[in-house]
mmCIF file of C-alpha atoms in Angstrom:
data_model
loop_
_atom_site.group_PDB
_atom_site.id
_atom_site.type_symbol
_atom_site.label_atom_id
_atom_site.label_comp_id
_atom_site.label_asym_id
_atom_site.label_seq_id
_atom_site.Cartn_x
_atom_site.Cartn_y
_atom_site.Cartn_z
ATOM 1 C CA MET A 100 -14.975 27.003 7.091
ATOM 2 C CA TYR A 101 -15.336 22.835 6.299
ATOM 3 C CA LEU A 102 -14.678 21.254 3.181
ATOM 4 C CA VAL A 103 -16.292 17.857 1.776
ATOM 5 C CA ILE A 104 -14.537 16.524 -1.477
ATOM 6 C CA PHE A 105 -16.481 13.759 -3.461
ATOM 7 C CA ASP A 106 -15.181 11.162 -5.706
ATOM 8 C CA ILE A 107 -17.403 10.567 -8.878
ATOM 9 C CA ASP A 108 -17.769 6.879 -10.159
ATOM 10 C CA GLY A 109 -19.925 5.097 -7.552
ATOM 11 C CA THR A 110 -20.015 8.056 -5.212
ATOM 12 C CA LEU A 111 -22.134 10.802 -7.303
ATOM 13 C CA THR A 112 -22.689 8.807 -10.342
ATOM 14 C CA ASN A 113 -23.899 5.115 -10.938
ATOM 15 C CA THR A 114 -21.324 4.833 -13.880
ATOM 16 C CA TYR A 115 -18.673 2.390 -12.418
ATOM 17 C CA LYS A 116 -19.573 -0.344 -14.702
ATOM 18 C CA ILE A 117 -20.001 1.529 -17.967
ATOM 19 C CA ASP A 118 -16.711 3.535 -17.155
ATOM 20 C CA GLU A 119 -14.719 0.006 -16.693
ATOM 21 C CA ASN A 120 -16.218 -1.387 -19.757
ATOM 22 C CA CYS A 121 -15.367 1.684 -22.048
ATOM 23 C CA PHE A 122 -11.797 1.798 -20.522
ATOM 24 C CA LEU A 123 -11.109 -1.631 -21.499
ATOM 25 C CA ARG A 124 -12.676 -1.204 -25.023
ATOM 26 C CA ALA A 125 -10.791 2.004 -25.567
ATOM 27 C CA LEU A 126 -7.536 -0.132 -24.849
ATOM 28 C CA ALA A 127 -8.485 -2.974 -27.148
ATOM 29 C CA LEU A 128 -9.727 -0.556 -30.030
ATOM 30 C CA GLU A 129 -6.470 1.787 -29.725
ATOM 31 C CA PHE A 130 -3.790 -0.429 -28.828
ATOM 32 C CA GLY A 131 -4.849 -3.994 -29.211
ATOM 33 C CA ILE A 132 -4.432 -4.464 -25.586
ATOM 34 C CA PHE A 133 -6.675 -7.180 -24.149
ATOM 35 C CA GLY A 134 -6.444 -9.480 -20.812
ATOM 36 C CA ILE A 135 -6.410 -6.521 -18.443
ATOM 37 C CA ASN A 136 -6.559 -7.288 -14.658
ATOM 38 C CA THR A 137 -9.468 -5.453 -13.190
ATOM 39 C CA ASN A 138 -8.979 -5.836 -9.608
ATOM 40 C CA TRP A 139 -8.253 -1.786 -9.607
ATOM 41 C CA ALA A 140 -7.373 -2.036 -5.739
ATOM 42 C CA GLY A 141 -4.330 -4.031 -6.919
ATOM 43 C CA TYR A 142 -2.980 -1.338 -8.904
ATOM 44 C CA LYS A 143 -0.039 1.122 -7.445
ATOM 45 C CA HIS A 144 -2.386 4.151 -8.501
ATOM 46 C CA THR A 145 -6.125 3.441 -8.671
ATOM 47 C CA THR A 146 -6.384 6.403 -11.273
ATOM 48 C CA ASP A 147 -6.886 6.402 -14.942
ATOM 49 C CA SER A 148 -3.304 8.071 -15.474
ATOM 50 C CA GLY A 149 -1.748 5.386 -12.925
ATOM 51 C CA ILE A 150 -3.627 2.376 -14.266
ATOM 52 C CA THR A 151 -2.878 3.329 -17.820
ATOM 53 C CA GLN A 152 0.759 3.653 -17.101
ATOM 54 C CA GLN A 153 0.875 0.540 -15.149
ATOM 55 C CA ILE A 154 -0.921 -1.584 -18.208
ATOM 56 C CA PHE A 155 1.138 0.106 -20.531
ATOM 57 C CA ILE A 156 4.526 -0.906 -18.971
ATOM 58 C CA GLU A 157 3.182 -4.573 -18.236
ATOM 59 C CA LYS A 158 1.919 -5.003 -21.936
ATOM 60 C CA LEU A 159 4.191 -3.102 -24.030
ATOM 61 C CA GLY A 160 7.431 -2.533 -21.730
ATOM 62 C CA ARG A 161 6.925 1.312 -22.162
ATOM 63 C CA VAL A 162 5.150 4.179 -20.908
ATOM 64 C CA PRO A 163 2.447 5.891 -23.167
ATOM 65 C CA SER A 164 3.466 8.750 -25.468
ATOM 66 C CA ASP A 165 1.421 12.143 -24.930
ATOM 67 C CA GLU A 166 -0.223 11.255 -28.503
ATOM 68 C CA GLU A 167 -1.145 7.917 -27.272
ATOM 69 C CA LEU A 168 -2.821 9.302 -24.114
ATOM 70 C CA VAL A 169 -4.574 11.853 -26.154
ATOM 71 C CA ARG A 170 -6.016 8.958 -28.702
ATOM 72 C CA PHE A 171 -6.930 6.862 -25.637
ATOM 73 C CA LYS A 172 -8.771 9.582 -23.866
ATOM 74 C CA ARG A 173 -10.584 10.774 -27.278
ATOM 75 C CA CYS A 174 -11.818 6.863 -27.836
ATOM 76 C CA PHE A 175 -12.527 6.628 -24.283
ATOM 77 C CA VAL A 176 -14.973 9.558 -24.326
ATOM 78 C CA SER A 177 -16.447 8.558 -27.655
ATOM 79 C CA LEU A 178 -17.369 5.134 -26.408
ATOM 80 C CA LEU A 179 -19.113 6.778 -23.145
ATOM 81 C CA GLN A 180 -21.089 9.011 -25.574
ATOM 82 C CA GLU A 181 -22.009 6.089 -27.541
ATOM 83 C CA ALA A 182 -23.047 4.280 -24.389
ATOM 84 C CA PHE A 183 -25.398 6.956 -23.469
ATOM 85 C CA ILE A 184 -27.207 6.947 -26.725
ATOM 86 C CA ASP A 185 -27.798 2.969 -26.422
ATOM 87 C CA ASN A 186 -28.976 3.246 -22.758
ATOM 88 C CA GLN A 187 -29.325 6.513 -20.678
ATOM 89 C CA ASN A 188 -29.987 4.297 -17.507
ATOM 90 C CA LEU A 189 -26.357 3.721 -17.592
ATOM 91 C CA PHE A 190 -25.472 7.307 -16.459
ATOM 92 C CA SER A 191 -27.763 8.056 -13.621
ATOM 93 C CA GLU A 192 -27.054 9.628 -10.203
ATOM 94 C CA ILE A 193 -26.611 8.103 -7.047
ATOM 95 C CA PRO A 194 -29.935 8.672 -5.636
ATOM 96 C CA GLY A 195 -29.927 12.111 -3.620
ATOM 97 C CA SER A 196 -26.513 13.124 -5.156
ATOM 98 C CA GLY A 197 -27.584 16.124 -7.346
ATOM 99 C CA ASN A 198 -29.779 17.560 -4.550
ATOM 100 C CA LEU A 199 -27.041 17.189 -1.939
ATOM 101 C CA LEU A 200 -24.594 19.037 -4.122
ATOM 102 C CA SER A 201 -27.206 22.118 -4.589
ATOM 103 C CA GLU A 202 -27.800 21.989 -0.577
ATOM 104 C CA LEU A 203 -24.252 22.015 0.266
ATOM 105 C CA GLN A 204 -23.295 24.957 -2.065
ATOM 106 C CA LEU A 205 -25.698 26.899 -0.070
ATOM 107 C CA ASP A 206 -24.455 25.992 3.223
ATOM 108 C CA PRO A 207 -22.362 28.874 4.779
ATOM 109 C CA ASP A 208 -20.275 26.395 6.620
ATOM 110 C CA TRP A 209 -19.361 24.115 4.188
ATOM 111 C CA CYS A 210 -17.268 24.148 0.911
ATOM 112 C CA VAL A 211 -17.489 21.468 -1.967
ATOM 113 C CA ALA A 212 -14.800 19.852 -4.220
ATOM 114 C CA ILE A 213 -14.521 17.146 -6.422
ATOM 115 C CA ALA A 214 -11.448 14.743 -6.530
ATOM 116 C CA THR A 215 -11.866 11.806 -9.003
ATOM 117 C CA GLY A 216 -9.639 9.316 -10.058
ATOM 118 C CA GLY A 217 -10.881 9.611 -13.915
ATOM 119 C CA TRP A 218 -9.489 11.853 -16.400
ATOM 120 C CA SER A 219 -11.079 15.160 -16.689
ATOM 121 C CA GLU A 220 -13.244 14.925 -19.723
ATOM 122 C CA SER A 221 -14.484 11.703 -19.486
ATOM 123 C CA ALA A 222 -15.566 12.479 -15.819
ATOM 124 C CA LYS A 223 -17.504 15.455 -16.754
ATOM 125 C CA VAL A 224 -19.351 13.630 -19.586
ATOM 126 C CA LYS A 225 -20.260 11.424 -16.896
ATOM 127 C CA LEU A 226 -21.491 14.073 -14.314
ATOM 128 C CA GLN A 227 -23.224 15.813 -17.423
ATOM 129 C CA LYS A 228 -25.179 12.531 -18.643
ATOM 130 C CA ALA A 229 -26.221 12.317 -15.028
ATOM 131 C CA ASN A 230 -27.415 15.882 -15.034
ATOM 132 C CA LEU A 231 -25.304 16.829 -11.989
ATOM 133 C CA GLN A 232 -24.414 20.502 -12.122
ATOM 134 C CA ILE A 233 -20.617 21.132 -11.316
ATOM 135 C CA ALA A 234 -19.701 24.322 -12.997
ATOM 136 C CA GLU A 235 -18.882 26.081 -9.900
ATOM 137 C CA ILE A 236 -17.300 23.410 -8.106
ATOM 138 C CA PRO A 237 -13.558 23.039 -7.805
ATOM 139 C CA PHE A 238 -12.404 20.022 -9.575
ATOM 140 C CA ALA A 239 -9.296 17.830 -9.600
ATOM 141 C CA SER A 240 -8.813 14.629 -11.711
ATOM 142 C CA ALA A 241 -6.214 12.228 -12.931
ATOM 143 C CA ASP A 242 -5.141 14.813 -15.665
ATOM 144 C CA ASP A 243 -3.644 16.634 -12.438
ATOM 145 C CA ALA A 244 -1.766 13.840 -10.889
ATOM 146 C CA ILE A 245 -1.018 10.015 -10.946
ATOM 147 C CA SER A 246 -1.907 9.142 -7.322
ATOM 148 C CA ARG A 247 -5.222 9.667 -5.541
ATOM 149 C CA GLU A 248 -3.554 11.509 -2.758
ATOM 150 C CA ASP A 249 -1.931 14.052 -4.891
ATOM 151 C CA ILE A 250 -5.418 14.406 -6.637
ATOM 152 C CA VAL A 251 -7.201 15.043 -3.443
ATOM 153 C CA ASN A 252 -4.679 17.595 -2.360
ATOM 154 C CA THR A 253 -4.783 19.216 -5.723
ATOM 155 C CA ALA A 254 -8.719 19.485 -4.919
ATOM 156 C CA ILE A 255 -7.825 21.072 -1.448
ATOM 157 C CA LEU A 256 -5.641 23.649 -3.118
ATOM 158 C CA LYS A 257 -8.005 24.547 -5.743
ATOM 159 C CA ALA A 258 -10.687 24.913 -3.278
ATOM 160 C CA LYS A 259 -8.759 27.400 -0.813
ATOM 161 C CA ASN A 260 -8.376 29.462 -3.951
ATOM 162 C CA VAL A 261 -11.798 29.425 -5.103
ATOM 163 C CA TYR A 262 -13.292 30.022 -1.600
ATOM 164 C CA GLN A 263 -10.423 32.378 -0.315
ATOM 165 C CA VAL A 264 -9.813 29.961 2.807
ATOM 166 C CA GLU A 265 -6.359 29.848 3.921
ATOM 167 C CA THR A 266 -7.052 26.444 5.794
ATOM 168 C CA PHE A 267 -10.155 24.420 6.555
ATOM 169 C CA ASP A 268 -11.066 23.526 10.031
ATOM 170 C CA ARG A 269 -12.211 20.208 8.820
ATOM 171 C CA VAL A 270 -12.012 18.045 5.451
ATOM 172 C CA VAL A 271 -14.217 14.997 4.753
ATOM 173 C CA PHE A 272 -13.376 12.860 1.715
ATOM 174 C CA VAL A 273 -16.668 10.817 0.377
ATOM 175 C CA GLY A 274 -15.940 7.763 -1.683
ATOM 176 C CA ASP A 275 -17.121 4.213 -2.566
ATOM 177 C CA GLY A 276 -13.669 2.476 -3.087
ATOM 178 C CA ILE A 277 -10.833 0.823 -0.988
ATOM 179 C CA TRP A 278 -8.500 3.210 -2.435
ATOM 180 C CA ASP A 279 -10.568 6.131 -0.950
ATOM 181 C CA VAL A 280 -10.284 4.500 2.371
ATOM 182 C CA LYS A 281 -6.710 4.499 2.067
ATOM 183 C CA THR A 282 -6.250 8.044 0.532
ATOM 184 C CA SER A 283 -8.244 9.355 3.329
ATOM 185 C CA ALA A 284 -5.985 7.358 5.764
ATOM 186 C CA ASN A 285 -2.871 8.559 4.129
ATOM 187 C CA LEU A 286 -4.079 12.222 4.351
ATOM 188 C CA ASN A 287 -5.126 11.954 7.549
ATOM 189 C CA ILE A 288 -8.639 13.413 6.623
ATOM 190 C CA ALA A 289 -12.226 12.066 7.697
ATOM 191 C CA PHE A 290 -14.037 9.684 5.623
ATOM 192 C CA ILE A 291 -17.695 8.725 4.647
ATOM 193 C CA GLY A 292 -18.132 5.538 2.541
ATOM 194 C CA ILE A 293 -21.036 5.217 -0.144
ATOM 195 C CA GLY A 294 -22.753 2.187 -0.931
ATOM 196 C CA ASN A 295 -20.055 -0.228 -0.232
ATOM 197 C CA LEU A 296 -20.349 -2.329 3.211
ATOM 198 C CA GLU A 297 -16.918 -4.046 2.487
ATOM 199 C CA LEU A 298 -15.437 -0.945 3.210
ATOM 200 C CA ILE A 299 -15.701 -1.707 7.062
ATOM 201 C CA ASN A 300 -13.357 -4.505 6.490
ATOM 202 C CA VAL A 301 -10.588 -2.108 5.392
ATOM 203 C CA GLY A 302 -11.081 0.344 7.878
ATOM 204 C CA ALA A 303 -13.973 2.557 7.199
ATOM 205 C CA THR A 304 -16.456 3.199 10.317
ATOM 206 C CA GLN A 305 -19.334 5.232 8.657
ATOM 207 C CA ILE A 306 -21.078 4.099 5.259
ATOM 208 C CA ILE A 307 -24.340 5.309 3.969
ATOM 209 C CA LYS A 308 -26.290 3.695 0.945
ATOM 210 C CA ASP A 309 -26.710 6.950 -0.843
ATOM 211 C CA PHE A 310 -27.834 10.729 -0.196
ATOM 212 C CA THR A 311 -31.750 10.547 -0.120
ATOM 213 C CA ASN A 312 -31.692 11.367 3.688
ATOM 214 C CA LEU A 313 -29.910 14.899 3.495
ATOM 215 C CA GLU A 314 -30.197 14.995 7.402
ATOM 216 C CA VAL A 315 -28.260 12.054 7.989
ATOM 217 C CA PHE A 316 -25.389 12.721 5.691
ATOM 218 C CA GLN A 317 -25.134 16.293 7.194
ATOM 219 C CA ALA A 318 -24.902 14.798 10.781
ATOM 220 C CA ILE A 319 -22.368 12.162 9.518
ATOM 221 C CA LEU A 320 -20.408 15.094 7.723
ATOM 222 C CA LYS A 321 -19.898 16.632 11.363
ATOM 223 C CA THR A 322 -18.803 13.116 12.972
ATOM 224 C CA ALA A 323 -16.936 11.381 10.162
ATOM 225 C CA LYS A 324 -13.703 9.857 11.618
ATOM 226 C CA ILE A 325 -10.408 9.590 9.999
ATOM 227 C CA PRO A 326 -10.121 6.041 8.786
ATOM 228 C CA ARG A 327 -7.403 3.537 9.967
ATOM 229 C CA PHE A 328 -6.674 1.662 6.652
ATOM 230 C CA SER A 329 -6.049 -1.867 7.168
ATOM 231 C CA MET A 330 -6.783 -4.592 4.610
ATOM 232 C CA ASN A 331 -7.899 -6.863 7.442
ATOM 233 C CA THR A 332 -10.227 -5.342 10.101
ATOM 234 C CA ILE A 333 -12.073 -7.685 12.198
ATOM 235 C CA LEU A 334 -14.695 -7.091 14.840
ATOM 236 C CA HIS A 335 -15.413 -8.156 18.419
ATOM 237 C CA ILE A 336 -18.466 -7.952 20.822
ATOM 238 C CA THR A 337 -17.893 -7.222 24.289
ATOM 239 C CA GLN A 338 -19.341 -5.873 27.546
ATOM 240 C CA ARG A 339 -18.641 -2.170 28.195
ATOM 241 C CA GLN A 340 -17.369 -2.794 31.518
ATOM 242 C CA GLN A 341 -14.833 -5.209 30.309
ATOM 243 C CA TRP A 342 -13.680 -3.047 27.612
ATOM 244 C CA GLU A 343 -13.181 -0.065 30.179
ATOM 245 C CA ALA A 344 -11.115 -2.314 32.443
ATOM 246 C CA ALA A 345 -9.082 -3.393 29.584
ATOM 247 C CA LYS A 346 -8.089 0.131 28.867
ATOM 248 C CA LEU A 347 -6.633 0.566 32.171
ATOM 249 C CA ILE A 348 -4.454 -2.338 32.194
ATOM 250 C CA GLY A 349 -3.502 -2.070 28.349
ATOM 251 C CA SER A 350 -4.568 -5.320 27.183
ATOM 252 C CA TYR A 351 -8.164 -7.079 26.763
ATOM 253 C CA ARG A 352 -9.110 -10.801 27.626
ATOM 254 C CA ALA A 353 -12.584 -12.286 26.706
ATOM 255 C CA ASP A 354 -13.807 -14.923 29.076
ATOM 256 C CA SER A 355 -13.406 -17.498 25.980
ATOM 257 C CA LEU A 356 -9.740 -16.899 26.049
ATOM 258 C CA ASP A 357 -9.796 -18.878 29.543
ATOM 259 C CA ASN A 358 -12.340 -21.321 28.577
ATOM 260 C CA GLU A 359 -11.386 -22.022 24.805
ATOM 261 C CA GLY A 360 -7.964 -20.482 24.537
ATOM 262 C CA PHE A 361 -8.946 -17.734 22.043
ATOM 263 C CA ILE A 362 -10.909 -14.550 21.718
ATOM 264 C CA HIS A 363 -13.965 -15.064 19.059
ATOM 265 C CA CYS A 364 -14.015 -12.341 16.129
ATOM 266 C CA SER A 365 -16.009 -12.049 13.156
ATOM 267 C CA ARG A 366 -16.106 -10.087 9.763
ATOM 268 C CA LEU A 367 -18.512 -7.431 8.729
ATOM 269 C CA THR A 368 -20.965 -9.933 7.206
ATOM 270 C CA GLN A 369 -21.108 -12.198 10.198
ATOM 271 C CA ILE A 370 -21.239 -9.555 13.020
ATOM 272 C CA VAL A 371 -25.180 -9.110 13.263
ATOM 273 C CA LYS A 372 -25.983 -12.996 13.154
ATOM 274 C CA VAL A 373 -23.104 -13.606 15.698
ATOM 275 C CA ALA A 374 -24.744 -10.986 17.872
ATOM 276 C CA ASN A 375 -28.377 -12.188 17.516
ATOM 277 C CA ARG A 376 -27.262 -15.610 18.293
ATOM 278 C CA PHE A 377 -25.245 -15.225 21.446
ATOM 279 C CA PHE A 378 -26.030 -11.555 22.705
ATOM 280 C CA LYS A 379 -29.980 -11.551 22.240
ATOM 281 C CA HIS A 380 -31.383 -8.816 24.365
ATOM 282 C CA GLN A 381 -28.267 -7.536 25.743
ATOM 283 C CA LYS A 382 -27.836 -3.641 26.016
ATOM 284 C CA ASP A 383 -24.477 -2.665 27.420
ATOM 285 C CA LEU A 384 -22.055 -3.871 24.672
ATOM 286 C CA VAL A 385 -19.598 -2.163 22.366
ATOM 287 C CA LEU A 386 -18.278 -3.262 19.117
ATOM 288 C CA LEU A 387 -14.641 -3.166 18.816
ATOM 289 C CA PHE A 388 -12.916 -2.345 15.206
ATOM 290 C CA ILE A 389 -9.611 -4.117 15.333
ATOM 291 C CA ASP A 390 -6.867 -3.782 12.880
ATOM 292 C CA SER A 391 -5.696 -7.174 12.562
ATOM 293 C CA GLU A 392 -2.131 -6.055 11.255
ATOM 294 C CA LYS A 393 -1.755 -4.521 14.793
ATOM 295 C CA VAL A 394 -2.685 -7.591 17.055
ATOM 296 C CA GLN A 395 0.245 -9.179 18.642
ATOM 297 C CA ALA A 396 -1.042 -12.547 19.249
ATOM 298 C CA GLU A 397 -1.601 -14.955 16.646
ATOM 299 C CA ILE A 398 -4.637 -14.783 14.415
ATOM 300 C CA ARG A 399 -6.086 -18.160 12.955
ATOM 301 C CA GLU A 400 -9.090 -18.496 10.682
ATOM 302 C CA GLU A 401 -11.212 -21.561 11.929
ATOM 303 C CA GLU A 402 -14.429 -23.078 11.013
ATOM 304 C CA ALA A 403 -17.190 -22.382 13.769
ATOM 305 C CA GLU A 404 -20.395 -24.734 14.408
ATOM 306 C CA ILE A 405 -22.201 -22.891 11.453
ATOM 307 C CA GLY A 406 -19.818 -23.935 9.115
ATOM 308 C CA GLU A 407 -18.191 -20.642 8.131
ATOM 309 C CA LEU A 408 -14.564 -19.420 8.855
ATOM 310 C CA PHE A 409 -14.231 -16.730 11.879
ATOM 311 C CA PRO A 410 -11.055 -15.183 12.977
ATOM 312 C CA HIS A 411 -9.849 -16.070 16.494
ATOM 313 C CA ILE A 412 -7.154 -14.210 18.446
ATOM 314 C CA TYR A 413 -4.913 -16.828 20.323
ATOM 315 C CA GLY A 414 -3.781 -14.484 23.173
ATOM 316 C CA GLU A 415 -4.450 -11.199 24.748
ATOM 317 C CA LEU A 416 -5.497 -8.213 22.470
ATOM 318 C CA ASN A 417 -3.389 -5.296 22.897
ATOM 319 C CA ILE A 418 -5.677 -2.377 23.013
ATOM 320 C CA ASP A 419 -3.587 -0.224 20.504
ATOM 321 C CA ALA A 420 -4.934 -2.559 17.861
ATOM 322 C CA VAL A 421 -8.417 -1.400 18.557
ATOM 323 C CA TYR A 422 -8.890 1.743 16.329
ATOM 324 C CA GLN A 423 -12.757 2.098 16.802
ATOM 325 C CA VAL A 424 -15.039 1.514 19.662
ATOM 326 C CA ILE A 425 -19.118 2.181 19.257
ATOM 327 C CA ASP A 426 -22.187 1.125 21.344
ATOM 328 C CA PHE A 427 -23.922 -1.828 20.365
ATOM 329 C CA GLY A 428 -26.883 -2.788 21.916
ATOM 330 C CA ALA A 429 -29.823 -4.915 21.050
ATOM 331 C CA GLY A 430 -32.878 -3.122 19.732
ATOM 332 C CA GLU A 431 -36.426 -3.226 21.441
ATOM 333 C CA ASP A 432 -37.382 -6.495 20.061
ATOM 334 C CA GLY A 433 -34.024 -7.937 21.379
ATOM 335 C CA PHE A 434 -32.331 -8.281 17.968
ATOM 336 C CA PHE A 435 -29.522 -6.519 16.623
ATOM 337 C CA GLU A 436 -28.927 -4.346 13.416
ATOM 338 C CA LEU A 437 -25.496 -2.616 12.009
ATOM 339 C CA PRO A 438 -25.671 0.636 13.964
ATOM 340 C CA GLN A 439 -26.571 3.552 12.151
ATOM 341 C CA GLU A 440 -23.586 5.739 13.081
ATOM 342 C CA VAL A 441 -21.595 3.075 11.077
ATOM 343 C CA VAL A 442 -23.832 2.118 8.261
ATOM 344 C CA ASP A 443 -27.186 3.449 7.002
ATOM 345 C CA LEU A 444 -27.837 0.906 4.412
ATOM 346 C CA GLU A 445 -31.657 0.301 5.417
#
């Protein structure tokens, strides 16, 4: 049996912004706390329980009491309910998520669970308002643990009990945040990103826009890979033959290393235009996903002809820094697009 675990905000429901807004308002109304850092990825634990605890320590010099947490949750849920009355469109499903959950629950090979960094009551309000039915699905939340890893592990344990499975042959986590990629990497489980191309920059290799194409998602479920989390993934295009030769000797050198002194690399947002400018009509290419933190040579951010900064590797590339390699050939018209196996955001 296989298990797929879903995050909620930004993954199953389009509620990320209203969730953030009501969370901040509840802090202000209940405790007079303002000026919150909303770079959630910068918190030690990107969960409602973890963020609340860190904010209390930073702003008030102590952890919240159980009574304060009850007050906060009550206010938070009340604000979500009021927001729904004012604008129901703020609580929509990610396209196709309702149908996907229904189909997966009928699939004899796949079990389904939910692991959210939100609190249970607020999370279930958002799911209900988005008309997503989860009554039979194992559910773990920030009420169960403070860290994402522990929440996902709780979801796996609950799924084993519900589905009466001793161990799952494959576990896939589906999420939309940097913290979701990191959690999957830490737990050594496969990952699929939803709607956020920037996840490529931190190690995700498979991302889809939404769940409207059920066949595409089901196919990716079977091939999704464990991410190698890095806050600074860079990409490089090369001939397949060059890469195969590099694997035999343990290091890779591009022709530009001899001609210009460095290996050209790109960010996700740059790779297609680089390919279309320098590799048009070429077919037998591969795209290297490089963990820049593992690169032994110096990396410099330097301005190119088009006025953008690009990462340049000043030396040979040690192949153990390359954590993913995919085919990357031009289309019928000679131009490039991001490969479907990496992203499906068309």
